[in-house]
Tab-separated table of C-alpha atoms in Angstrom:
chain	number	residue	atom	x	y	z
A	50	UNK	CA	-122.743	128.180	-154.922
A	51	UNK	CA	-120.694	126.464	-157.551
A	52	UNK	CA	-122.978	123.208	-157.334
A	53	UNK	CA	-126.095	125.544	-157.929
A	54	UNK	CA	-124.722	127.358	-161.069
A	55	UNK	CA	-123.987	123.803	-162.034
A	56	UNK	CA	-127.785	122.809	-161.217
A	57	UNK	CA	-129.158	125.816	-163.683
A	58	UNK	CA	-126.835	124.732	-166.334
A	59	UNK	CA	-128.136	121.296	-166.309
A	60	UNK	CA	-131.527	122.298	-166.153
A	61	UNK	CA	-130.806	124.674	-169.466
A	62	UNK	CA	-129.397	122.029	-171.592
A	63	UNK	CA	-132.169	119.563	-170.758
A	64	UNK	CA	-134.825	121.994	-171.832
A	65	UNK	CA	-132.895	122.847	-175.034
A	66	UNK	CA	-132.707	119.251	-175.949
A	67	UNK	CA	-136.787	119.022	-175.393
A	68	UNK	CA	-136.981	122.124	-178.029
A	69	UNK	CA	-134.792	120.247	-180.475
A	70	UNK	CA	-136.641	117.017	-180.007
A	71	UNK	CA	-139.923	118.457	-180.462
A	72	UNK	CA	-138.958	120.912	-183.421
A	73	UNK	CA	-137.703	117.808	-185.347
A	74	UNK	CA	-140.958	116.188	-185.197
A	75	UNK	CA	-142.420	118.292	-186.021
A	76	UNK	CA	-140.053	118.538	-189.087
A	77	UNK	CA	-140.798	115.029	-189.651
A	78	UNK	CA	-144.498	115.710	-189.692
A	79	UNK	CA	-144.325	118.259	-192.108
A	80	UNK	CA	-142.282	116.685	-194.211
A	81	UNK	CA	-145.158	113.536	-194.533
A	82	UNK	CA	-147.566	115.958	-195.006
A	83	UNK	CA	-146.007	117.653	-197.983
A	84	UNK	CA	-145.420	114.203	-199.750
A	85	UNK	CA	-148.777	113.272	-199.133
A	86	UNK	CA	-149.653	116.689	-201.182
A	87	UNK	CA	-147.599	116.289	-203.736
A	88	UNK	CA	-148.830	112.415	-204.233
A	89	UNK	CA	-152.208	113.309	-203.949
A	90	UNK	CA	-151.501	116.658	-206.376
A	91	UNK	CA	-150.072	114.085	-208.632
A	92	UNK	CA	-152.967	111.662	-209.048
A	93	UNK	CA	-155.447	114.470	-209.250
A	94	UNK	CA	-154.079	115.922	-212.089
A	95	UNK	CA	-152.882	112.542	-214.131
A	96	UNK	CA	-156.908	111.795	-213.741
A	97	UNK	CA	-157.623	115.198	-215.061
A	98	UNK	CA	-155.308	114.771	-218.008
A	99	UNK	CA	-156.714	111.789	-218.683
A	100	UNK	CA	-160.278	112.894	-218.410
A	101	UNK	CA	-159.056	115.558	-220.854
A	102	UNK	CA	-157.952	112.997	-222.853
A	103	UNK	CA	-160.641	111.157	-223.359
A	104	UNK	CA	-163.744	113.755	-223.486
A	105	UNK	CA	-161.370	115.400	-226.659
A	106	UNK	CA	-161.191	111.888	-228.079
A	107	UNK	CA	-164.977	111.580	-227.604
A	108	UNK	CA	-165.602	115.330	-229.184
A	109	UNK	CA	-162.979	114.770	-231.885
A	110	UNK	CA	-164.993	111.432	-232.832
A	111	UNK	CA	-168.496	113.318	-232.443
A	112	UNK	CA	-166.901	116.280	-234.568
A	113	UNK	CA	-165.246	114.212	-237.645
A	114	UNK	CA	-166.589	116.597	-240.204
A	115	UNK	CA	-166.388	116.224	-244.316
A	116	UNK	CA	-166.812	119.239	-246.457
A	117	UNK	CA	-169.629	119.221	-249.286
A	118	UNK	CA	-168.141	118.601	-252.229
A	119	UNK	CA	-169.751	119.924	-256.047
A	120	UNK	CA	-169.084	117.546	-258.944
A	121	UNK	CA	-171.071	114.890	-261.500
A	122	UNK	CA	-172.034	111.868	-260.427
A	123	UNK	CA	-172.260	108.670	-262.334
A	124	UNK	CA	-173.905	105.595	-261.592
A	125	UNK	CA	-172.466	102.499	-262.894
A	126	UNK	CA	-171.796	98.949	-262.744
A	127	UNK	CA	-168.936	97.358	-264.297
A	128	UNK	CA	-167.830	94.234	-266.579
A	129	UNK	CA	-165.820	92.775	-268.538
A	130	UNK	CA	-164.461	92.740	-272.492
A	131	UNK	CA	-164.800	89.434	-274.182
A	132	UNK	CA	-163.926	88.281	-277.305
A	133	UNK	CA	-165.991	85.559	-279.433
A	134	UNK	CA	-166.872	83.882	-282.888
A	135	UNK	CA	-169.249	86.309	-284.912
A	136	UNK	CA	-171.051	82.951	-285.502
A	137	UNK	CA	-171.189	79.542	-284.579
A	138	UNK	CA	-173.144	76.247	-285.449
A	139	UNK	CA	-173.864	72.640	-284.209
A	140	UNK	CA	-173.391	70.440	-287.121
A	141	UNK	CA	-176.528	67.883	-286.826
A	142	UNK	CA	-176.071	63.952	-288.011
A	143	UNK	CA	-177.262	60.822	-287.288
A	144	UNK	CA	-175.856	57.594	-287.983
A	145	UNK	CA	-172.556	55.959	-287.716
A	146	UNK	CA	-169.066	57.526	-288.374
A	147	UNK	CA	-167.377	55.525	-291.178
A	148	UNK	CA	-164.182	58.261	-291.887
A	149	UNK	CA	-162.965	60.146	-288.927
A	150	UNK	CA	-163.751	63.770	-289.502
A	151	UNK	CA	-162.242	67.353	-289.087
A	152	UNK	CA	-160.425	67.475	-285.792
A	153	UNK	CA	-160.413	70.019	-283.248
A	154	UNK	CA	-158.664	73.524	-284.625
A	155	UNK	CA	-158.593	72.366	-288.232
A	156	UNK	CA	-159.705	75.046	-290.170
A	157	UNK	CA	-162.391	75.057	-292.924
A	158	UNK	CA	-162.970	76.271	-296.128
A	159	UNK	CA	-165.383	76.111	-298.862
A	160	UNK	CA	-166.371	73.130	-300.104
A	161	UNK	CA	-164.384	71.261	-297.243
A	162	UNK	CA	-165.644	67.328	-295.744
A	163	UNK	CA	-166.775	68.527	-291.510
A	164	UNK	CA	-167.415	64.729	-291.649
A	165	UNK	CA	-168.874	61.610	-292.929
A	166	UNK	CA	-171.869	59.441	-291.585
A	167	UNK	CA	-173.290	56.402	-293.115
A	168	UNK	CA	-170.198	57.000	-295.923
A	169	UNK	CA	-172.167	60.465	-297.074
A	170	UNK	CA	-169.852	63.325	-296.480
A	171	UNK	CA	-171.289	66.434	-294.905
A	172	UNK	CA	-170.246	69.399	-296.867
A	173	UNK	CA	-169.627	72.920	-295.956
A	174	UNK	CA	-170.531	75.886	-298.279
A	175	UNK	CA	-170.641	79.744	-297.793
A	176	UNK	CA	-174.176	81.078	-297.462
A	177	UNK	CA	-176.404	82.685	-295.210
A	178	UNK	CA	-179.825	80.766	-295.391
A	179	UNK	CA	-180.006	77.408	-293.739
A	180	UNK	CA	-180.102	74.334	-295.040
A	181	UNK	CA	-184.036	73.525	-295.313
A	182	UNK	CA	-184.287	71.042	-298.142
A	183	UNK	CA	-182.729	67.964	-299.547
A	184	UNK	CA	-180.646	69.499	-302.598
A	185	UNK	CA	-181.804	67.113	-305.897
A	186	UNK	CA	-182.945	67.300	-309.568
A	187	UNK	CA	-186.309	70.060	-309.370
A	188	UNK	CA	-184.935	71.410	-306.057
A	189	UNK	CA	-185.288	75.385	-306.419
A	190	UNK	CA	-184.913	78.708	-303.682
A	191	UNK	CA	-181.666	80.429	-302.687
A	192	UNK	CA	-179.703	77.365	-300.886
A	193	UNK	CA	-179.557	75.610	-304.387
A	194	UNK	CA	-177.979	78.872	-305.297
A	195	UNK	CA	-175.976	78.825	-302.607
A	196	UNK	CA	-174.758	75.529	-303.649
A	197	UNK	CA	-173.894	76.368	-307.137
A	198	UNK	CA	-172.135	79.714	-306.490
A	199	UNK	CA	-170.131	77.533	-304.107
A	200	UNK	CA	-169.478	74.676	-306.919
A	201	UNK	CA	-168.761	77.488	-309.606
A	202	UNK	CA	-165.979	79.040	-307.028
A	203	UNK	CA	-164.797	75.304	-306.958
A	204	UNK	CA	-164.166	75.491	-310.516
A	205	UNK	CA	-166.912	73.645	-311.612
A	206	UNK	CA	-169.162	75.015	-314.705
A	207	UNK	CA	-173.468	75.853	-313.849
A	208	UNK	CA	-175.683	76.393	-316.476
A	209	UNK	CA	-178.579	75.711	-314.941
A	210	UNK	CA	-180.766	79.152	-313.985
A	211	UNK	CA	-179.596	80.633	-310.301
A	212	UNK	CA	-181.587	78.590	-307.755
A	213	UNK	CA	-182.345	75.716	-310.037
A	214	UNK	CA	-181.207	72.484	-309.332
A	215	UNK	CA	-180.974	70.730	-312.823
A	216	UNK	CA	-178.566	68.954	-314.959
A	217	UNK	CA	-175.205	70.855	-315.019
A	218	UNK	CA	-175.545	71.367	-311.173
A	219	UNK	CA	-175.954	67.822	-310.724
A	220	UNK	CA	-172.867	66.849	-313.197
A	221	UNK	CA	-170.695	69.166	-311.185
A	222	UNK	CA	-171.766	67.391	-308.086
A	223	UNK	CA	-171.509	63.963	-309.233
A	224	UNK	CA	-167.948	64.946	-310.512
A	225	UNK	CA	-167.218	67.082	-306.765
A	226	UNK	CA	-168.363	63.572	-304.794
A	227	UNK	CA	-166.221	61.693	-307.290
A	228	UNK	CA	-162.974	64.249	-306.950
A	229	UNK	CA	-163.220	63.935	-303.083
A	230	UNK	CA	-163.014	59.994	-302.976
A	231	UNK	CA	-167.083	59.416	-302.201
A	232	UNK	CA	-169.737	57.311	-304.269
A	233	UNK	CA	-172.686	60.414	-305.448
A	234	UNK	CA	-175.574	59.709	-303.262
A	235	UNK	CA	-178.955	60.874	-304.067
A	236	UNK	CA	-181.008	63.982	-302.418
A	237	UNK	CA	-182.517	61.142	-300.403
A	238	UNK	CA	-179.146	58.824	-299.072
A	239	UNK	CA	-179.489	56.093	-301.725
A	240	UNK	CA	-176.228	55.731	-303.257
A	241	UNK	CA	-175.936	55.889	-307.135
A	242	UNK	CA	-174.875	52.969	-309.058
A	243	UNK	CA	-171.867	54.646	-311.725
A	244	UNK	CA	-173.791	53.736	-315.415
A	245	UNK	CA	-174.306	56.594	-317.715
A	246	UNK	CA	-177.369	58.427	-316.834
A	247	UNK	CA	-177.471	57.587	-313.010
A	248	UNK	CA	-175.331	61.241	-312.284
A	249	UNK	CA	-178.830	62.786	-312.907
A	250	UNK	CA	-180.157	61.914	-309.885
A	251	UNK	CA	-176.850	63.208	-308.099
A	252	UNK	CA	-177.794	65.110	-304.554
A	253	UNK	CA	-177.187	66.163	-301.012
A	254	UNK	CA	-179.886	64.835	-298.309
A	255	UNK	CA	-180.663	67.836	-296.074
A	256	UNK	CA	-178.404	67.121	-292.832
A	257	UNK	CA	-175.628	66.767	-295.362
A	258	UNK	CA	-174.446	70.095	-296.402
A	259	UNK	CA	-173.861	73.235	-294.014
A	260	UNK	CA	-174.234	76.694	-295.098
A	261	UNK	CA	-172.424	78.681	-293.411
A	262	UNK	CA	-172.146	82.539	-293.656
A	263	UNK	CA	-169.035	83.721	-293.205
A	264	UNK	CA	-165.623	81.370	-294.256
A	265	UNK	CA	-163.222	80.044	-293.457
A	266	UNK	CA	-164.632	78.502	-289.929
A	267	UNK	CA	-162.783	76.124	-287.410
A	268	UNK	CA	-163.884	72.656	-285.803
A	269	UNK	CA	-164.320	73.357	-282.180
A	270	UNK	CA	-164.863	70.137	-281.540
A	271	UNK	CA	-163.528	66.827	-283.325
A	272	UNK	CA	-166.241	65.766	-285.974
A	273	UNK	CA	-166.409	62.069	-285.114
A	274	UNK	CA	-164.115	59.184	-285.095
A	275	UNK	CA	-164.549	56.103	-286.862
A	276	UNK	CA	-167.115	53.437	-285.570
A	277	UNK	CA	-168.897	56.302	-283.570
A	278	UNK	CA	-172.701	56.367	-283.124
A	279	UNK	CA	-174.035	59.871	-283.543
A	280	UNK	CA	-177.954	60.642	-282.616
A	281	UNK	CA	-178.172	64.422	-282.951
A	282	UNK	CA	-175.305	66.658	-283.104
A	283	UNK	CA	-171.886	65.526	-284.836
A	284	UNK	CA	-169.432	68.748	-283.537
A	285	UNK	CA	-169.395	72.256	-283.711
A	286	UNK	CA	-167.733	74.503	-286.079
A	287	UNK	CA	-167.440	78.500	-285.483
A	288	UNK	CA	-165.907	81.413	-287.721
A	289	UNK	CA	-162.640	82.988	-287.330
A	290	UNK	CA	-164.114	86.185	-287.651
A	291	UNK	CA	-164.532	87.662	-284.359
A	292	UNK	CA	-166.638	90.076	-282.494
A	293	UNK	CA	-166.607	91.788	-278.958
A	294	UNK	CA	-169.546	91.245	-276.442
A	295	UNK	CA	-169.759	92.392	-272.885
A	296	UNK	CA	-169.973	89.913	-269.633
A	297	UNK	CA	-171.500	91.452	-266.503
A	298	UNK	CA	-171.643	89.478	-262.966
A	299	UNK	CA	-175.142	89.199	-262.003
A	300	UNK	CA	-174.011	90.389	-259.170
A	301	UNK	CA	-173.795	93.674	-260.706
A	302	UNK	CA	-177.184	93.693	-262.430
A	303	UNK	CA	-179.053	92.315	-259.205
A	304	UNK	CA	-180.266	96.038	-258.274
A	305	UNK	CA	-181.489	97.145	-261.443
A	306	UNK	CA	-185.083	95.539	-261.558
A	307	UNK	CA	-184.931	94.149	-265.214
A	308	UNK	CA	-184.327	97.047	-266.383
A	309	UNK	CA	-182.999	97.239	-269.889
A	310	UNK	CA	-179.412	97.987	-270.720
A	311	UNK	CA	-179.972	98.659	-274.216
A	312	UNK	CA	-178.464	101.791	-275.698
A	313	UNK	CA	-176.229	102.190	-272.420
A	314	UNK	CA	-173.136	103.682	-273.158
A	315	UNK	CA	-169.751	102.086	-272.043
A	316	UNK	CA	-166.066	102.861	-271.412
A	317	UNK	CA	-164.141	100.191	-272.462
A	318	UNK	CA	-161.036	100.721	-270.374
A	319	UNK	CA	-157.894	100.107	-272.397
A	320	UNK	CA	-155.372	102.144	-273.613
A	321	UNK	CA	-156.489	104.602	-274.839
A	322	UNK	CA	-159.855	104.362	-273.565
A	323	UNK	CA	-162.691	103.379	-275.841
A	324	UNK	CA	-166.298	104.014	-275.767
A	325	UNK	CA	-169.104	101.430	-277.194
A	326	UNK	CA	-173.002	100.709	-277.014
A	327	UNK	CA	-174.954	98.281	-275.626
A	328	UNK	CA	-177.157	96.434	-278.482
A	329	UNK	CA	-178.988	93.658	-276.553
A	330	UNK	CA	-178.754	90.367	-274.425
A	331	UNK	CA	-177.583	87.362	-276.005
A	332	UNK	CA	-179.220	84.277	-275.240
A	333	UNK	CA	-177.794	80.716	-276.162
A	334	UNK	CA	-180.759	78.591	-277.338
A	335	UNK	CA	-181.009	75.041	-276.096
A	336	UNK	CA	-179.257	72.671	-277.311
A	337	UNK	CA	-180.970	70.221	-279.753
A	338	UNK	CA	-178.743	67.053	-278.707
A	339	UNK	CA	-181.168	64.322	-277.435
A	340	UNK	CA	-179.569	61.579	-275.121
A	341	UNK	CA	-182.635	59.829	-275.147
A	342	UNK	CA	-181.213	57.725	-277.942
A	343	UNK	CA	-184.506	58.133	-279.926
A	344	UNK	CA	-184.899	58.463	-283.594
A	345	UNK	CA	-184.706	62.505	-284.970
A	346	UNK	CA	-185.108	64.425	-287.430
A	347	UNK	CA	-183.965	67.751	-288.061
A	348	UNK	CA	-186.347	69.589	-290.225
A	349	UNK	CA	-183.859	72.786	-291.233
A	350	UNK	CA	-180.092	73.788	-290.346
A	351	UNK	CA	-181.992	76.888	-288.627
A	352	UNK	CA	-182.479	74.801	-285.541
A	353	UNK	CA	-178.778	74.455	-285.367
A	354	UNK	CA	-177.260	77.715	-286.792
A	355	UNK	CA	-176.455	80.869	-284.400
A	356	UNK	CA	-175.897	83.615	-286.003
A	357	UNK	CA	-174.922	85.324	-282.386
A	358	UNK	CA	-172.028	85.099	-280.542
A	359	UNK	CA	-171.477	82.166	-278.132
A	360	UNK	CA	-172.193	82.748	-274.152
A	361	UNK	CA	-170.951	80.965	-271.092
A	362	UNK	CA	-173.920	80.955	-269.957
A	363	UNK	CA	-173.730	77.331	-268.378
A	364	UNK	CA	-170.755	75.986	-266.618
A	365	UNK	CA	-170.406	71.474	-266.267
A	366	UNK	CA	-169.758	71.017	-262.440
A	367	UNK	CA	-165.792	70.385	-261.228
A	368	UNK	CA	-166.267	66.367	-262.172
A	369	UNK	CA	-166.664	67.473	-265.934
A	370	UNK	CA	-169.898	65.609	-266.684
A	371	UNK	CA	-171.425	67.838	-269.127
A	372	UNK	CA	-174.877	66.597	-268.197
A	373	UNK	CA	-175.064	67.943	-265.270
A	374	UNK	CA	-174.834	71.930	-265.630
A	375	UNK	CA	-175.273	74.978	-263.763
A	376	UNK	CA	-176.047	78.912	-264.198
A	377	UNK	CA	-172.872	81.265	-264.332
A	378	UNK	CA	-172.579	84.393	-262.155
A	379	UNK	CA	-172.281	86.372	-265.976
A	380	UNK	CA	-174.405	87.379	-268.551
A	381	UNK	CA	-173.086	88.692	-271.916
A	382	UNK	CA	-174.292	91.794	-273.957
A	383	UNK	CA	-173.475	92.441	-277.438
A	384	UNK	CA	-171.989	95.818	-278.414
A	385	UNK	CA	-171.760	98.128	-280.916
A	386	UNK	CA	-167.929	99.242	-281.400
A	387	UNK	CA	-167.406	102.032	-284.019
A	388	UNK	CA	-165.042	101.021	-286.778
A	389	UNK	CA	-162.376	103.351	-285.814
A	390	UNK	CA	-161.798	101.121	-282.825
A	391	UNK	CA	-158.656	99.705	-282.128
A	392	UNK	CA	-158.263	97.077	-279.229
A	393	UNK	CA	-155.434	94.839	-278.116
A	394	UNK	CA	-154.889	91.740	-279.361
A	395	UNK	CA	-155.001	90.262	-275.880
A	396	UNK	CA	-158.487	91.561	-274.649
A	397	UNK	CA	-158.782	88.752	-272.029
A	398	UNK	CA	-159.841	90.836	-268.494
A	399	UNK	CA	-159.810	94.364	-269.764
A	400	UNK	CA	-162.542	96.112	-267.429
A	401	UNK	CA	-165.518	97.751	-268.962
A	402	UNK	CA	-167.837	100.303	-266.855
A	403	UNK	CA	-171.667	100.606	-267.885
A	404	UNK	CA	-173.089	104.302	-267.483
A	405	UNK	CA	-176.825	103.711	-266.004
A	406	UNK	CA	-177.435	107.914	-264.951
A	407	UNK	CA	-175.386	110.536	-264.769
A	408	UNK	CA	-175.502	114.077	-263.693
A	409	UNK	CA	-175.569	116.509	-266.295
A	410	UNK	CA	-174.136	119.364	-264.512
A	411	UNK	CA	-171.475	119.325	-261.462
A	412	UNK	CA	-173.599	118.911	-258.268
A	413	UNK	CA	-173.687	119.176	-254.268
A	414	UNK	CA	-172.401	116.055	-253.037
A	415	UNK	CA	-171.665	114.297	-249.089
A	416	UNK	CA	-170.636	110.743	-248.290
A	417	UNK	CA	-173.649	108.674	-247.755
A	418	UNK	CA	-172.376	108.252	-243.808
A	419	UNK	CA	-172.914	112.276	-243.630
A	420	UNK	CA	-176.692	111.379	-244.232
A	421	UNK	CA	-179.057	111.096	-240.872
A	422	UNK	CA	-182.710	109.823	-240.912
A	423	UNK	CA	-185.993	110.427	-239.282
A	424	UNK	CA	-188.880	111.844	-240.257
A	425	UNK	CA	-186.439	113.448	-243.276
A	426	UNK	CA	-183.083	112.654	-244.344
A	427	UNK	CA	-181.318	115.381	-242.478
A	428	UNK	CA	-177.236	116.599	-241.778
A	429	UNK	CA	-176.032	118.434	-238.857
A	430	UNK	CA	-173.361	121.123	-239.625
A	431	UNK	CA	-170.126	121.580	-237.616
A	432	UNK	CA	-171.790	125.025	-236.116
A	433	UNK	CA	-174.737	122.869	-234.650
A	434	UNK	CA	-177.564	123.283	-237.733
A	435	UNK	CA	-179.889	120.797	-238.781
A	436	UNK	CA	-180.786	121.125	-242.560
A	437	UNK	CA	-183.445	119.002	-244.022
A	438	UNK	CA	-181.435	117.240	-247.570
A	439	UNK	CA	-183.326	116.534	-250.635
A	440	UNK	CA	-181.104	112.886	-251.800
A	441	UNK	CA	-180.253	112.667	-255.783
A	442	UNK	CA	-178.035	110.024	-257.485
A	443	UNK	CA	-175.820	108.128	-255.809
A	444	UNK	CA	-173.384	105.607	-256.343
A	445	UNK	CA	-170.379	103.851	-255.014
A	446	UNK	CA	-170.949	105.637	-251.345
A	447	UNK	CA	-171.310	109.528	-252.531
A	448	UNK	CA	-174.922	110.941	-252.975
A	449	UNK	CA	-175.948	113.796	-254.676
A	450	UNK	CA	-177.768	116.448	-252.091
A	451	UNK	CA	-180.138	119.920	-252.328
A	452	UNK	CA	-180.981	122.137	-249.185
A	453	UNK	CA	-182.056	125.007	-247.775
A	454	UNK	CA	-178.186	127.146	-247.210
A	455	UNK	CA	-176.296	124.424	-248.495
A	456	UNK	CA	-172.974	125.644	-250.331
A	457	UNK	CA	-169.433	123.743	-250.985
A	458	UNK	CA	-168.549	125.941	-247.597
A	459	UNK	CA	-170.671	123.224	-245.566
A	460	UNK	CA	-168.908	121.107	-243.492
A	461	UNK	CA	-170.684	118.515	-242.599
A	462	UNK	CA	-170.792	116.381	-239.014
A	463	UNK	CA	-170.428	112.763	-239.426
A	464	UNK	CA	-172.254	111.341	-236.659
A	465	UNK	CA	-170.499	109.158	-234.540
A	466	UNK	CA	-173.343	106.269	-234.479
A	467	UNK	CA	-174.779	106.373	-237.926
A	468	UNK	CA	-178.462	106.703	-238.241
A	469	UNK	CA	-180.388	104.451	-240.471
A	470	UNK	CA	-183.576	105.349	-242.683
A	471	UNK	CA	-186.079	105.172	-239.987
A	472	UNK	CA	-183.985	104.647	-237.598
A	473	UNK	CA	-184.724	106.013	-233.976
């Protein structure tokens, strides 16, 4: 009896430890399974984040919106201020330099030696017309009364009639040549022998006196050295007065189709800002120097003088032969400053902005990148409407626009791949 109570027991416990087995199995089971969901819970949603992600990336690109704005708008281009002689001249000569002349930076005055060629100084004089004449005995118009206005402010006395070359103007130039060291030459070159009557015949050739209109000047140049050969042009002399011209880059004036800049009005950016007019292009005329070496003549100072302001309108390439030359990126504009100006000394770089058009009245405006094309220039609004745009002025990227219910309460889509006129 006691071995078959034993027997049952036995038989209990070895069931019960086939529950337990079983039941943690299945434990273990479960357990695997729930990781598996929560791993697989995991990567579902970290791809639905990141899809999230991304498609409010993509609408937050697709939806960049701008709001129309209402202001004027001005269409410019923009320069520079530069300073330069109010006039300038190329002193012509030929011959060989016996004295060395003015140097570079000397300055001047009336009556003053630019130079001497063949041993006849070349004189400078106030006066604005040209020398077209050789100055002599029976010489008359208003350069010989240039010349004796100059002579009388030299201290010399003119009786001769105003714009008469006779006697007394040809004493006080005999005694002038004389006073600066030089034998008197005759209107024609030929030097005068010193006897009693010869200061009669007492003169200036033609290429031997400058009139210049506004004094004192400077040499820009050094007006030869001694033993020099000269053909055409001696140096260049320019006043001290000085006027203010505009330089634009071509650059700037490439879209504007030739049109005319004169009368344009212009903010001259300093402080305080200034305001000017455009007058006209200035030109620099060619250059009369020959390097052919031939023989000649200049018929009047008019082929020299300028009575405009210099340009830099040609540059000499880097190795500094002056032959070879090439067209600047500028062109310069003359302007018309009122008096009551006041600019800086230093005017070197100060910016200068050329109004072409301007809006009279505050306008709609939108960022040219707001703008799609096809058949029409159209814009999309943030609430999904197309409106057909009527384009105005524009300028640096902003562009005036008119529509069917268009209001400064727009806003405006910016598409995310930006149409082009005609585009697809």
């Amino acid at each position: 009896m006691w071995r078959s109570r034993s027997h049952v027991y036995k038989e209990k416990v070895k069931k019960t430890n086939q529950h337990v087995s079983v039941s943690r199995a299945y434990t273990s089971m479960l357990t695997i399974a729930s990781l598996f969901l929560i791993i697989l819970c995991t990567i579902i949603a970290t791809v639905g984040v990141t899809h999230s992600l991304y498609h409010s990336a993509t609408t937050t690109e697709k939806l960049a919106v701008v709001a129309v704005e209402k202001k004027r708008i001005e269409q410019n281009i923009h320069g520079s201020l530069v300073r330069t002689a109010l006039y300038s001249i190329s002193v012509p000569s030929q011959g060989i330099v016996t004295r060395a002349g003015s140097t570079q930076g000397s300055e001047l005055n009336l009556g003053s030696v630019i130079g001497v060629v063949n041993e006849i100084p070349i004189f400078l004089f106030a006066g604005e017309v040209p020398s077209y004449q050789p100055l002599g005995r029976g010489a008359q118009g208003e350069d010989v009364a240039q010349l004796q206005r100059g002579l009388r402010g030299l201290g010399y006395s003119i009786y001769d009639p105003d714009g008469i070359f006779s006697d007394s103007t040809a004493l006080a130039l005999f005694h002038y040549y004389r006073k600066l060291g030089f034998v008197p030459h005759t209107a024609e070159g030929t030097t005068l022998s010193l006897d009693t009557e010869a200061w009669k015949s007492t003169g200036i050739p033609q290429n031997n006196i400058v009139f210049f209109p506004q004094l004192p000047a400077v040499a820009t140049t050094n007006c030869g050295k001694q033993g020099q050969e000269v053909s055409s042009e001696l140096c260049k002399i320019e006043s001290t007065a000085e006027s203010y011209s505009l330089s634009i880059p071509s650059g700037e004036l490439a879209t504007l189709n030739n049109s005319s800049l004169t009368g344009k009005k212009v903010r001259i950016l300093s402080s305080p800002q200034q305001t000017a007019t455009i007058e006209n292009e200035i030109t620099v005329p060619a250059s009369s120097s020959s390097t052919s070496g031939q023989d000649e003549s200049f018929s009047s100072q008019e082929d020299a003088l300028s009575l405009t302001h210099q340009s830099d309108s040609t540059l000499t390439h880097s190795d500094g032969d002056p032959s070879q030359k090439s067209t600047t990126s500028h062109r310069i504009f003359s302007l018309s400053i009122p008096q009551e100006t006041k600019l800086p000394d230093n005017i070197s770089d100060i910016p200068v902005t050329v109004i072409l058009k301007t809006t009279s009245n505050p306008v709609l405006t939108l960022p040219a990148i707001a703008l799609q094309h096809e058949k029409n220039t159209f814009i999309k609004t943030d609430k999904g409407t197309r409106i057909n745009v009527r384009v105005g002025l524009c300028n640096a990227g902003t562009c005036e626009v008119s529509g069917p219910h268009l209001s400064e309460s727009t806003r405006v889509v910016i598409p995310a791949q930006l149409s082009t006129p005609g585009g697809e």
